[in-house]
Structures are given as C-alpha cells and as structure tokens.
Amino acid sequence: MPAGALRILVVDDDLSIRRALSAELGGAGYDVLEAADGAEGLRLFDAHDPDLVVTDLAMPVADGFELVAAVRRSGQTPVIVLSVRGGDADKIRALDLGADDYVVKPFSVSELLARVRAQLRRHGDAPAASLLEFPGLTLDRDRRRVVVEGREVHLTPTELAILDLLASQAGKPVTIRQIIGRVWHGAPGTSADAVRVHVGSLRKKIEPDPARPRYVVTEPWVGYRFVAEPI
Amino acid sequence: MALAVFLLASVVVSRLVARAQRRAEDAEARRTELEALYDLSIDLFAATNRVGALGEAAGRALRTIGASGGGLVLFRDGLSEVVVSVGVGLDARDPLLESVRRAGEAAEVPAADGTRDVYLPLAVGGRASGVLIVRGTRAERNALSSVGRLVALAVERERFLAERAHLDALKESDALKTSLLRAVSHDLRTPITSIRLGLDRLKRAPGTTGIVEDVARETERLSRRIDNLLAMARLDAGTFVPRPEPAPAADLFRATLDALPLVLAGRDVQVSVDPETPDLYVDPALTVEILANLLENAALAAPAGTPLALVAGPSPLDTTRVRIDVLDRGAGVPSAIKREATADPGDAGRTGLGLTICRSLAHALGGSVCLLDRTGGGTLARLDLPAARGTQEST
C-alpha cells in the first residue's frame, strides 16, 4: 500500500465484481477496502474513514440506499453508486439521498476511474472558487462573465445560474429537482419543461457544435451533467 | 227436520274441515317449498364460493323441487352449452331453448301423468344468460320462478367469480413475469460486468494480442443483445411501459456513440442535427438502443474506412415528428429484407434479429423504422419518432 494513498471503500455482494474493482482501483494507486454488504460497508466506513465509497444498490444486508444515507449523515465523503440499466428510479433516489454519481452496469474500468477521479478532485477543490476554467470555456463567477473559445457570450440571468450550478459541480449529475431548488429557489409551478427550455437555449450559446455537445449533456430521466474536465 | 239440519251442518262442517285440511296441506306444501328455496339459496350462495360448484348446486336444486330430471343450459358467446344434465340427457339444440331465450319467458310442456316440463329463462337485468329445465315437476309456477331467479343469480355470481379468478391469475402472472425478468436481467448483467472488468485488465497485460479486443467487442455486442432481448421480453410480457420525456437529438446521438466504443473504434461517424429539429418525445434508453442497433448494422455493412452518419431533422411533412437517418456506404438494403417487405413478416431468422428488434422497439415508442437504398450507394435507415411539444431548443 503506497503511503498516503487515497482510500476507497468498495461495497458489492458479487465477489467477482468486488475482486475486479479492487484489483483495478488498487492498480490505479488507491488503497482499497472491500465489503460484501451495506452493514459491513458501514462498519468499515466508520473504522477507516475512506476518501470515497463505491457501492452497489441491491444487497442482502443493508442495501446501498441505507449506506448512502448513513455516509451522507456523517459528512461529505463522495459516494458513487453502481446502478443497473433501467434502474433510473433507483439512480434518482440515490442522488436525492446524497450520492454524488453513478455508473451503470456493465461499465468499463476507464469509465469508473474517470468518475472516481472527478469526485476526488471535486471534493478536494477549495469551495467557491471564483474562476471556473474548462477547455474552451471560462466562467468568471464574480464578474458574471462567460467566455467560450475566446469570445464572450451573453447569458440571461437564469442561463447563467444554471451554468454556474452545473459547472461548479463539473462531472456530477444534477437532478431537475436540484436545479429548480437552486436556480428558481423551488418556486412553485416551475416545471421540468421550463428547465429544459433554459438549458436548451444555454446550450445553443455555449456549445460550439450543437450536434456534439461537449459541456452540458442530458442524463435521461435524471437531469444534466457538465462533462468537461476543469483545467 | 232436525236430521236434515244435522245432515246439512255435518256436510258444511265436513266441507269446512276438508277446506281447512286442504289449506293446511297447501300451507304445508308452501312451507316445504319455502324451505326448499331457503335451502337452495344457502346451497347456491354459501356453498358455491368456488368456481365450478354451480353445476352440483343446480343438480341439487332440481332434486329439491321434486323434478324427475332436467338441467342447466347456459348461453355463452352465442352458443348453448349444457352445464348440468340430470336424468334424460339434454340437447343443447332443443328448439325450445332458443325460443325461451328470445322471449325471455318460461315455457311449459304438459305430460300425460299430470306433471310438466318447465323451461325457465335465467335472466338478471334483462337478457337471459341461460335456461333451467325442470322435467316432470308438479311444483307451483311461482315456486319454480323463484328457483329460476335464484339459479340466475347464482349463474351471474359464478361468472363474476370466474372473471375475478381470471384477473387474479393475470395479476399474479404479471408479477411473476416482472420478478422473473428482473432476476434474469440481474443474472445476465452481473457476469457481463465482471467479464468486462476482467477484459479491461487483460488488455493491459503484456503479450495479449488482438484476441482480447475481439472478445471485448463480442462482449459489447452480447451485452447489447441482452438489453434488446430483455426490452423485447418486457414489452411482450406487458410489464414494461416506455417512459417518454423530451430528449434533444444531440444527446441521443452522444449516448449512442458512447454505447458502441469498440464497434466504432477507428470509424468516422459524422453527426449533424438540423437547428430546427425539435426535441424528441421518446423513452431515451429505448431510442438509444434502436440507434445503437442501426449504427452497428451500418458499421458491419460498410467497408472499413468509409464514414457513417447520424442525421436528425424535423420531419418535412409533419411538424409533430422528428426524422433520424443512419447512413452508410455499404452494399445497400439486403435483398432478403426487400423481399421481406412483401412476404412472410416476422421471419426474423432470415433478415437478422437487429431489424426485427428495432421495429418492435420503434413501434413501442410510437415510431417506425424503414430501410432505403441511399443515393450514391449504401443504406439509409430512417427512424420516424414523435417530437416533444413546446420544448423546442429553437426558442
């Protein structure tokens, strides 16, 4: 175990998946802890204070939802859940309970490692950085300026608030409910369609090629994700 | 005189006694009938809580009212069906049955021994659902009518019970199908996940050649085929309802390309979305599944090095639809599929599973798929899907 390595807790009831994840994350330089169910996961979490948790959702003893809720109660440790295809209600539930991201089985190692890196980086960032810089896009939060490919683009206050919310959590899926809560302050009557219209016009202004969005992408049934990695 | 008076009195008295006795006998007969009706009603309603018990109960009803035989004929789907037959066999084609059904009134056939055969229509709320045939009875018409009404109610009740049992069975089998499919889905995807993770590791091991890539690509295909088949099975079982939401074509394209990393490795896929394209109103996962199948077919059909294309635009004739084309420069629409358009639909073996699945999934989304020869060579797979209203990106 490398000294000072970041510690990841892997919780899955399937031995072969647990073993494979453990090998891959270990190979990528992380210190890995393994648990076969949510109850064991929570014991290891309490005893070893990992930097990140990767957990399956459906497990025999204490499922992933219980674990997500317990981890969130104890602090801000990032949690990535392993979801199954078609389990969109589960994904949204896990995100609303405080999970930070998900990958859908079957996923590739590179996909998971990218999500892990994004979460660890986001978590390590100083809060409320005033300048968010991505390849080709800069958001100056204090001056409320957005520059895309060297040119300033003018956003409406709503578009700017949405971009700020998504870009400040780059890599993290943000649910429609969270957007309504943060941008509209939960104003009653704000519909998912209203969010979609504003995101649509935001994308028109910031995406260099609307046919191939590189900043804001839709997460079906969930919401949106800012996908560019910060510089 | 006194004798005459006495005689007269005794005649009157004896008549009175006889009348009283007849009344007593009548009352006794009524009481017996009432008792019989009461027993019958208990029999029909308390004891027949299970489907199929009606026949036995009707048989007992006939014995209760002292019939020498008879039975129960029900009209189902325009046909007469003998449900119970006691004594001489009943004929479902007996013309009296039809006239009783039409008239909705009882018919009587007197016999030489003073008994009669009575055909009682079984009607609850108008139309006769059947006929109770009572042979060789001496029972009062009123009593028979009462029996008829009771049996009619029992028939309706039995019908209701059967319907409910059928619904219960349906619900149970739906729940069973859902949990079965969920288990199959989990049991198929878990090993696929660990195979993929294992392959990722093998790829980095020294000394492995193209074989790992081949296995990985085939695993990707297998995984997608499992998704296809599970989606089809769910649609087929009626346990899966597509969940449409407004979806921009660009996002669907991006997800499609993400779904085929190995199939599309080293291929140029040109993506274009007409700025006037409204958002689609579709189940995003199902739509990506269709597009991935079509794009995979295109990649297999077209020679390496030729570009593939995904193109979205508003439907030229219908503003409520979106048109998506998947294009390749392969050999064009396979002749087997052209033939299929005119003959023998559903022959998936000959034309490949992919297109059949695409058609079923597109149909479930309220859309359609067709294959056309592309101008300048190759195939154009055209997907026509519903557009979302009021959420156009071009606002």
XYZ file of C-alpha atoms in Angstrom:
626
model
C 0.000 0.000 0.000
C 1.524 3.286 -1.100
C 1.974 5.709 1.752
C -0.581 8.475 1.760
C -2.692 6.787 -0.940
C -6.355 7.805 -1.126
C -8.588 5.143 0.377
C -11.660 3.778 -1.454
C -14.317 1.545 0.064
C -15.875 -0.896 -2.442
C -19.225 -2.448 -1.439
C -20.804 -5.115 -3.678
C -22.323 -8.511 -2.857
C -20.922 -10.046 -6.046
C -17.463 -11.466 -5.322
C -16.153 -11.332 -8.903
C -17.134 -7.687 -9.343
C -15.696 -6.785 -5.955
C -12.441 -8.566 -6.760
C -12.177 -6.926 -10.210
C -12.909 -3.437 -8.838
C -10.459 -3.975 -6.050
C -7.719 -5.032 -8.474
C -8.363 -2.117 -10.837
C -8.583 0.573 -8.177
C -5.560 -0.925 -6.412
C -3.707 -0.918 -9.735
C -4.577 2.757 -10.157
C -2.824 3.509 -6.871
C -5.729 3.627 -4.441
C -5.865 1.836 -1.120
C -8.965 -0.404 -1.362
C -11.275 -1.747 1.336
C -13.882 -4.382 0.416
C -17.275 -5.111 1.928
C -19.929 -7.639 0.811
C -22.988 -5.769 2.070
C -24.153 -2.410 3.372
C -23.797 -3.340 7.042
C -20.185 -4.451 6.653
C -19.613 -1.408 4.444
C -20.808 0.923 7.155
C -18.581 -0.768 9.766
C -15.521 -0.329 7.530
C -16.565 3.242 6.740
C -16.757 4.111 10.431
C -13.493 2.343 11.249
C -11.341 3.560 8.346
C -12.811 6.886 7.161
C -12.271 6.296 3.403
C -11.923 9.166 0.912
C -14.572 7.760 -1.425
C -17.202 5.000 -1.450
C -18.237 2.875 -4.445
C -21.373 0.864 -3.656
C -23.866 -1.438 -5.323
C -27.512 -0.651 -4.558
C -29.216 -4.048 -4.272
C -27.587 -6.024 -1.477
C -28.896 -8.566 1.031
C -27.964 -6.964 4.371
C -28.489 -3.173 4.451
C -28.777 -2.040 0.842
C -26.849 0.706 -0.908
C -29.512 3.337 -0.134
C -29.063 2.835 3.597
C -25.310 3.095 3.177
C -25.581 6.293 1.073
C -27.845 7.888 3.675
C -25.541 6.868 6.544
C -22.403 8.141 4.781
C -24.126 11.424 3.995
C -25.231 11.857 7.601
C -21.632 11.578 8.731
C -20.108 14.016 6.238
C -19.312 14.891 2.633
C -17.386 11.767 1.584
C -18.176 11.272 -2.110
C -20.279 8.197 -2.994
C -20.547 6.607 -6.455
C -23.331 4.044 -6.821
C -23.342 1.092 -9.196
C -26.733 1.067 -10.881
C -28.342 -1.386 -13.268
C -29.786 -0.460 -16.609
C -33.398 0.563 -16.289
C -32.905 1.381 -12.615
C -33.478 5.080 -13.168
C -35.783 5.488 -10.210
C -33.018 3.953 -8.080
C -30.456 6.382 -9.506
C -32.601 9.410 -8.713
C -33.365 8.083 -5.248
C -29.660 7.531 -4.552
C -28.785 11.037 -5.838
C -31.512 12.609 -3.727
C -30.193 10.683 -0.701
C -26.833 12.331 -1.318
C -24.949 10.056 -3.734
C -22.602 12.056 -5.958
C -22.582 9.968 -9.117
C -23.445 6.599 -10.615
C -22.213 4.212 -13.259
C -24.494 1.741 -14.981
C -23.584 -1.952 -15.153
C -21.944 -3.181 -17.266
C -19.430 -0.329 -17.088
C -15.788 -0.193 -18.118
C -12.883 0.353 -15.785
C -11.889 3.561 -17.536
C -15.409 4.917 -17.067
C -15.364 4.180 -13.353
C -11.835 5.525 -12.870
C -12.805 8.779 -14.617
C -15.792 9.171 -12.276
C -13.650 8.376 -9.243
C -11.042 10.963 -10.267
C -13.727 13.590 -10.912
C -15.286 13.050 -7.489
C -11.986 13.074 -5.601
C -10.905 16.232 -7.421
C -14.216 17.977 -6.837
C -14.122 17.026 -3.206
C -10.554 18.280 -2.817
C -11.270 21.624 -4.511
C -11.360 24.781 -2.497
C -15.022 25.708 -2.136
C -16.473 28.617 -4.080
C -13.578 29.182 -6.484
C -14.451 32.375 -8.318
C -12.944 31.361 -11.646
C -14.019 28.060 -13.269
C -11.857 27.114 -16.247
C -12.520 24.295 -18.694
C -11.030 23.597 -22.117
C -12.520 26.321 -24.319
C -14.832 27.708 -21.632
C -14.227 30.045 -18.711
C -16.792 31.150 -16.159
C -15.902 34.155 -14.031
C -18.400 33.825 -11.228
C -17.660 37.217 -9.624
C -17.909 39.243 -12.833
C -20.666 37.009 -14.187
C -18.818 36.615 -17.482
C -18.664 33.561 -19.717
C -16.029 33.219 -22.410
C -16.291 30.422 -24.981
C -13.423 29.881 -27.424
C -12.082 33.361 -26.677
C -15.401 35.138 -27.215
C -17.659 36.452 -24.514
C -21.197 35.069 -24.697
C -24.132 36.818 -23.128
C -26.352 34.665 -20.978
C -29.633 35.537 -19.326
C -29.530 35.508 -15.503
C -31.343 32.131 -15.488
C -28.946 30.597 -18.016
C -26.005 31.921 -16.033
C -27.385 30.486 -12.794
C -27.877 27.077 -14.425
C -24.374 27.096 -15.924
C -22.912 28.162 -12.569
C -24.714 25.329 -10.774
C -23.668 22.672 -13.298
C -20.065 23.878 -13.877
C -19.335 24.323 -10.181
C -20.143 20.624 -9.797
C -18.480 19.520 -13.029
C -18.742 15.779 -13.527
C -21.645 15.423 -11.130
C -25.168 14.697 -12.363
C -27.573 17.384 -11.162
C -31.227 16.424 -10.919
C -34.006 18.578 -12.339
C -35.328 18.920 -8.807
C -31.958 20.235 -7.612
C -31.871 22.775 -10.479
C -35.364 24.024 -9.642
C -34.353 24.230 -5.986
C -31.168 26.181 -6.600
C -31.969 28.332 -9.629
C -35.657 29.018 -9.046
C -35.353 28.592 -5.264
C -38.041 25.965 -5.503
C -40.630 28.439 -6.822
C -43.897 26.529 -7.020
C -45.087 25.812 -10.530
C -41.593 25.644 -12.018
C -41.770 22.721 -14.405
C -39.174 20.355 -15.779
C -40.109 21.735 -19.202
C -39.116 25.256 -18.125
C -35.721 23.901 -17.049
C -35.351 22.130 -20.392
C -36.138 25.294 -22.375
C -33.499 27.309 -20.485
C -30.902 24.547 -20.715
C -31.683 24.289 -24.434
C -31.001 27.973 -25.037
C -27.911 27.860 -22.783
C -26.534 25.026 -24.889
C -27.201 26.956 -28.084
C -24.993 29.759 -26.739
C -22.097 27.778 -25.286
C -21.846 24.618 -27.388
C -19.511 25.138 -30.381
C -21.175 22.213 -32.201
C -24.769 21.709 -31.051
C -24.819 18.256 -32.694
C -21.974 17.150 -30.424
C -22.456 18.779 -27.017
C -19.194 18.856 -25.060
C -20.177 20.806 -21.954
C -23.752 20.147 -20.899
C -25.303 16.732 -21.580
C -28.669 15.303 -20.656
C -28.815 12.492 -18.134
C -32.039 10.727 -19.202
C -34.815 10.922 -16.569
C -32.362 12.477 -14.091
C -31.242 15.911 -15.221
C -27.975 17.301 -16.584
C -24.244 16.876 -16.197
C -21.425 19.280 -17.021
C -18.936 16.899 -18.634
C -15.833 18.975 -19.418
C -12.935 18.453 -17.009
C -11.570 21.563 -15.308
C -8.171 22.752 -16.427
C -136.035 -31.688 10.177
C -133.528 -31.985 12.929
C -131.885 -34.722 10.919
C -131.856 -32.559 7.835
C -130.327 -29.730 9.782
C -127.803 -32.097 11.270
C -127.001 -33.533 7.860
C -126.590 -30.076 6.376
C -124.487 -28.974 9.261
C -122.317 -32.045 9.025
C -121.903 -31.509 5.274
C -120.965 -27.884 5.867
C -118.663 -28.849 8.701
C -117.031 -31.634 6.747
C -116.549 -29.229 3.812
C -115.133 -26.669 6.153
C -112.892 -29.333 7.672
C -111.892 -30.522 4.218
C -111.190 -26.918 3.160
C -109.235 -26.325 6.321
C -107.347 -29.521 5.701
C -106.670 -28.528 2.092
C -105.475 -25.147 3.328
C -103.307 -26.867 5.862
C -101.950 -29.102 3.150
C -101.400 -26.093 0.879
C -99.702 -24.266 3.692
C -97.574 -27.314 4.353
C -96.696 -27.505 0.648
C -95.816 -23.801 0.626
C -93.763 -24.283 3.755
C -91.928 -27.184 2.140
C -91.381 -25.114 -0.983
C -90.136 -22.187 1.040
C -87.855 -24.453 2.989
C -86.602 -25.922 -0.231
C -85.994 -22.439 -1.635
C -84.224 -21.427 1.523
C -82.023 -24.500 1.407
C -81.401 -23.888 -2.256
C -80.379 -20.286 -1.721
C -77.981 -21.357 1.040
C -76.724 -24.064 -1.260
C -76.209 -21.732 -4.193
C -74.658 -18.808 -2.383
C -72.956 -20.084 0.715
C -71.606 -23.303 -0.665
C -70.521 -22.192 -4.127
C -67.723 -19.829 -3.260
C -65.566 -21.652 -5.696
C -65.790 -21.621 -9.471
C -67.340 -24.814 -10.870
C -69.628 -25.556 -7.924
C -72.659 -24.182 -9.749
C -73.341 -27.452 -11.575
C -73.612 -29.529 -8.397
C -75.804 -26.885 -6.780
C -78.163 -26.743 -9.767
C -78.454 -30.524 -9.675
C -79.445 -30.363 -6.010
C -81.910 -27.571 -6.831
C -83.725 -29.871 -9.255
C -83.979 -32.647 -6.680
C -85.167 -30.176 -4.040
C -88.170 -29.166 -6.071
C -89.069 -32.775 -6.839
C -88.208 -32.803 -10.510
C -87.652 -36.142 -12.215
C -84.838 -34.636 -14.258
C -83.702 -31.609 -16.191
C -80.626 -29.461 -16.165
C -78.958 -26.188 -16.841
C -78.133 -24.760 -20.237
C -76.042 -21.555 -20.454
C -75.660 -19.237 -23.438
C -72.027 -18.345 -23.934
C -70.652 -16.410 -26.897
C -73.793 -17.142 -28.934
C -73.647 -20.896 -28.214
C -75.781 -23.030 -25.937
C -73.853 -25.181 -23.516
C -75.297 -27.933 -21.317
C -73.745 -27.371 -17.892
C -75.791 -29.840 -15.838
C -77.922 -32.702 -17.015
C -79.956 -34.869 -14.632
C -81.891 -37.908 -15.880
C -82.590 -37.989 -19.620
C -79.797 -36.178 -21.426
C -80.367 -32.609 -22.560
C -79.911 -31.450 -26.096
C -78.279 -28.033 -26.480
C -80.019 -27.738 -29.859
C -83.526 -28.180 -28.367
C -85.535 -25.503 -30.321
C -87.487 -24.595 -27.168
C -84.260 -23.239 -25.646
C -83.884 -20.688 -28.406
C -87.494 -19.508 -28.178
C -87.273 -19.177 -24.379
C -84.028 -17.210 -24.749
C -85.638 -14.882 -27.318
C -88.934 -14.366 -25.497
C -87.385 -14.254 -22.047
C -90.485 -16.057 -20.742
C -90.966 -19.540 -19.313
C -92.362 -22.339 -21.497
C -94.272 -25.388 -20.253
C -94.763 -28.799 -21.839
C -97.555 -30.803 -20.065
C -97.228 -34.581 -19.823
C -99.974 -37.274 -19.651
C -99.334 -38.070 -15.960
C -100.219 -34.508 -14.840
C -96.632 -33.412 -14.458
C -94.987 -30.939 -16.801
C -91.592 -29.946 -18.164
C -90.816 -26.282 -17.482
C -88.204 -24.164 -19.259
C -87.259 -21.238 -17.018
C -85.243 -18.363 -18.505
C -82.364 -17.299 -16.258
C -82.352 -13.544 -16.538
C -80.648 -10.951 -14.381
C -81.283 -7.442 -15.617
C -82.832 -8.254 -18.978
C -81.078 -10.736 -21.211
C -81.328 -14.428 -20.483
C -77.971 -15.955 -19.687
C -79.358 -19.487 -19.786
C -82.329 -21.796 -19.196
C -83.131 -24.033 -16.224
C -85.024 -27.067 -17.435
C -87.229 -28.798 -14.875
C -88.686 -32.130 -16.047
C -91.656 -33.992 -14.569
C -92.467 -31.406 -11.911
C -95.725 -30.777 -10.110
C -94.422 -27.679 -8.364
C -96.256 -24.359 -8.449
C -95.243 -21.956 -11.153
C -94.417 -19.325 -8.525
C -92.070 -21.680 -6.717
C -90.414 -22.596 -9.995
C -89.967 -18.914 -10.882
C -88.318 -18.334 -7.523
C -85.956 -21.214 -8.152
C -85.254 -19.779 -11.613
C -84.360 -16.387 -10.153
C -82.078 -17.947 -7.552
C -80.253 -20.032 -10.125
C -79.961 -16.979 -12.422
C -78.304 -15.009 -9.620
C -76.014 -17.952 -8.919
C -75.035 -18.095 -12.598
C -74.142 -14.383 -12.583
C -72.230 -14.830 -9.395
C -70.311 -17.753 -10.819
C -69.499 -15.685 -13.888
C -68.211 -12.890 -11.653
C -66.172 -15.329 -9.586
C -64.641 -16.800 -12.727
C -63.793 -13.330 -14.036
C -62.213 -12.330 -10.763
C -60.218 -15.550 -10.600
C -59.027 -14.835 -14.127
C -57.994 -11.278 -13.202
C -56.229 -12.514 -10.090
C -54.398 -15.065 -12.173
C -53.415 -12.378 -14.669
C -52.126 -10.095 -11.933
C -50.201 -12.923 -10.384
C -48.627 -13.946 -13.662
C -47.659 -10.305 -14.409
C -45.966 -10.025 -11.043
C -44.254 -13.325 -11.694
C -43.087 -12.213 -15.130
C -41.743 -8.936 -13.731
C -39.762 -10.574 -10.962
C -38.542 -13.285 -13.306
C -37.319 -10.729 -15.840
C -35.662 -8.705 -13.092
C -33.840 -11.797 -11.870
C -32.806 -12.774 -15.407
C -31.629 -9.223 -16.027
C -29.502 -9.249 -12.868
C -28.161 -12.750 -13.510
C -27.135 -11.870 -17.070
C -25.665 -8.439 -16.406
C -23.602 -9.280 -13.344
C -21.396 -11.784 -15.194
C -21.160 -9.430 -18.189
C -19.911 -6.722 -15.837
C -17.218 -8.910 -14.356
C -16.229 -10.194 -17.816
C -15.815 -6.597 -18.981
C -13.793 -5.644 -15.951
C -11.616 -8.738 -16.435
C -11.089 -7.939 -20.118
C -10.074 -4.372 -19.283
C -7.395 -5.844 -17.055
C -6.298 -8.400 -19.652
C -5.916 -5.687 -22.285
C -3.131 -4.139 -20.276
C -1.368 -7.451 -19.642
C 1.770 -7.889 -21.771
C 1.682 -10.407 -24.612
C -2.053 -10.282 -25.335
C -2.847 -9.736 -28.969
C -5.952 -8.704 -30.873
C -7.845 -11.606 -29.394
C -8.695 -9.675 -26.235
C -10.092 -6.838 -28.344
C -12.166 -9.345 -30.309
C -13.558 -10.864 -27.131
C -14.220 -7.406 -25.714
C -16.073 -6.334 -28.865
C -18.153 -9.512 -28.863
C -18.909 -8.997 -25.188
C -20.122 -5.491 -26.005
C -22.404 -6.955 -28.663
C -23.637 -9.691 -26.362
C -24.384 -7.128 -23.691
C -26.389 -5.036 -26.120
C -28.252 -8.085 -27.415
C -29.193 -8.979 -23.846
C -30.527 -5.437 -23.388
C -32.507 -5.822 -26.625
C -33.985 -9.156 -25.679
C -34.876 -8.061 -22.173
C -36.573 -4.949 -23.547
C -38.473 -7.114 -26.042
C -39.424 -9.608 -23.348
C -40.685 -6.810 -21.122
C -42.713 -5.263 -23.917
C -44.060 -8.667 -24.836
C -44.965 -9.508 -21.251
C -46.750 -6.174 -20.955
C -44.697 -5.426 -17.846
C -42.703 -2.646 -19.485
C -44.137 0.736 -20.301
C -41.849 3.159 -22.176
C -41.235 6.357 -20.209
C -41.019 9.169 -22.723
C -39.509 12.559 -21.947
C -38.287 15.463 -24.097
C -34.876 14.447 -25.431
C -32.614 16.515 -27.719
C -31.374 14.516 -30.716
C -27.774 15.535 -29.964
C -27.925 13.833 -26.556
C -29.370 10.660 -28.055
C -26.566 10.649 -30.644
C -23.927 11.144 -27.993
C -25.306 8.286 -25.885
C -25.469 6.074 -28.994
C -21.805 6.689 -29.800
C -20.898 6.037 -26.150
C -22.733 2.713 -26.306
C -20.570 1.399 -29.159
C -16.964 2.291 -28.245
C -15.448 -0.897 -29.648
C -17.688 -1.382 -32.697
C -16.971 2.186 -33.755
C -13.268 2.173 -32.843
C -11.389 3.824 -35.700
C -14.571 4.715 -37.600
C -15.573 8.162 -38.669
C -19.173 8.932 -37.667
C -20.469 12.248 -38.988
C -23.122 13.706 -36.732
C -25.446 16.505 -37.763
C -28.570 17.974 -36.217
C -30.681 20.475 -38.144
C -31.004 23.601 -35.915
C -34.783 23.487 -36.465
C -35.064 19.969 -35.012
C -37.492 19.880 -32.094
C -36.654 17.725 -29.082
C -37.958 14.199 -29.444
C -40.578 12.861 -27.084
C -39.283 9.342 -26.512
C -38.018 6.872 -23.960
C -34.308 7.828 -24.189
C -32.945 4.376 -23.286
C -35.101 2.570 -25.861
C -34.263 5.141 -28.538
C -30.531 4.783 -27.916
C -30.994 1.025 -28.134
C -32.613 1.355 -31.572
C -29.972 3.805 -32.806
C -27.143 1.605 -31.499
C -28.565 -1.399 -33.370
C -28.947 0.567 -36.596
C -25.484 2.101 -36.288
C -23.941 -1.279 -35.512
C -25.613 -2.771 -38.591
C -24.282 0.153 -40.628
C -20.766 -0.403 -39.258
C -20.935 -4.101 -40.146
C -22.336 -3.419 -43.626
C -19.982 -0.648 -44.698
C -16.348 -1.245 -45.668
C -13.755 -0.078 -43.141
C -12.647 3.461 -43.799
C -15.988 4.651 -45.175
C -17.764 7.180 -42.976
C -21.067 6.533 -41.221
C -23.533 9.301 -40.478
C -26.229 10.180 -37.958
C -28.569 12.919 -39.166
C -31.532 14.454 -37.350
C -34.062 16.902 -38.718
C -37.702 17.881 -38.457
C -39.971 15.629 -40.452
C -40.645 17.521 -43.714
C -44.353 16.727 -43.777
C -45.313 16.573 -40.127
C -44.208 19.121 -37.524
C -45.035 16.694 -34.714
C -42.429 14.191 -35.868
C -38.633 14.001 -35.991
C -36.709 12.134 -38.620
C -33.408 10.429 -37.829
C -31.316 8.837 -40.552
C -28.479 6.360 -40.031
C -26.379 6.226 -43.189
C -23.634 4.012 -44.540
C -21.808 3.385 -47.796
C -22.214 -0.382 -47.774
C -23.928 -2.586 -50.345
C -27.413 -1.165 -49.810
C -30.529 -2.771 -48.396
C -30.029 -6.564 -48.269
C -32.266 -8.326 -50.786
C -33.672 -10.601 -48.069
C -35.088 -7.517 -46.321
C -36.531 -6.159 -49.569
C -38.300 -9.493 -50.097
C -39.486 -9.469 -46.546
C -41.375 -6.258 -47.180
C -43.706 -8.168 -49.482
C -43.869 -11.594 -47.871
C -43.810 -13.508 -44.646
C -43.498 -10.876 -41.961
C -41.912 -11.942 -38.714
C -39.335 -14.212 -40.293
C -36.535 -12.892 -38.138
C -34.153 -15.724 -38.886
C -33.568 -14.625 -42.436
C -33.236 -10.898 -42.002
C -31.395 -10.733 -38.726
C -32.608 -10.127 -35.229
C -31.465 -6.499 -35.194
C -34.019 -5.035 -37.573
C -36.908 -7.009 -36.099
C -35.992 -5.711 -32.653
C -35.640 -2.137 -33.947
C -39.096 -2.317 -35.474
C -40.710 -3.610 -32.289
C -38.970 -1.037 -30.119
C -39.773 1.824 -32.516
C -43.393 0.711 -32.572
C -43.457 0.818 -28.762
C -42.242 4.430 -28.977
C -44.964 5.401 -31.434
C -42.494 5.453 -34.308
C -41.315 3.394 -37.230
C -38.166 2.232 -38.987
C -37.632 1.699 -42.680
C -34.615 0.830 -44.776
C -33.980 2.597 -48.062
C -31.262 2.445 -50.705
C -29.132 5.551 -50.283
C -28.484 7.780 -53.232
C -24.918 7.187 -54.365
C -24.788 3.721 -52.755
C -25.296 2.320 -49.286
C -28.207 2.049 -46.900
C -30.316 4.709 -45.251
C -32.098 3.523 -42.118
C -34.837 6.037 -41.390
C -36.343 6.351 -37.947
C -39.504 8.384 -37.548
C -40.309 9.399 -33.966
C -42.661 11.773 -32.147
C -41.485 15.312 -31.340
C -41.948 16.981 -27.965
C -44.339 19.898 -27.890
C -43.377 23.295 -26.543
C -39.847 22.365 -25.572
C -38.098 23.046 -28.839
C -34.491 24.023 -28.461
C -35.025 26.613 -31.156
C -36.750 29.071 -28.888
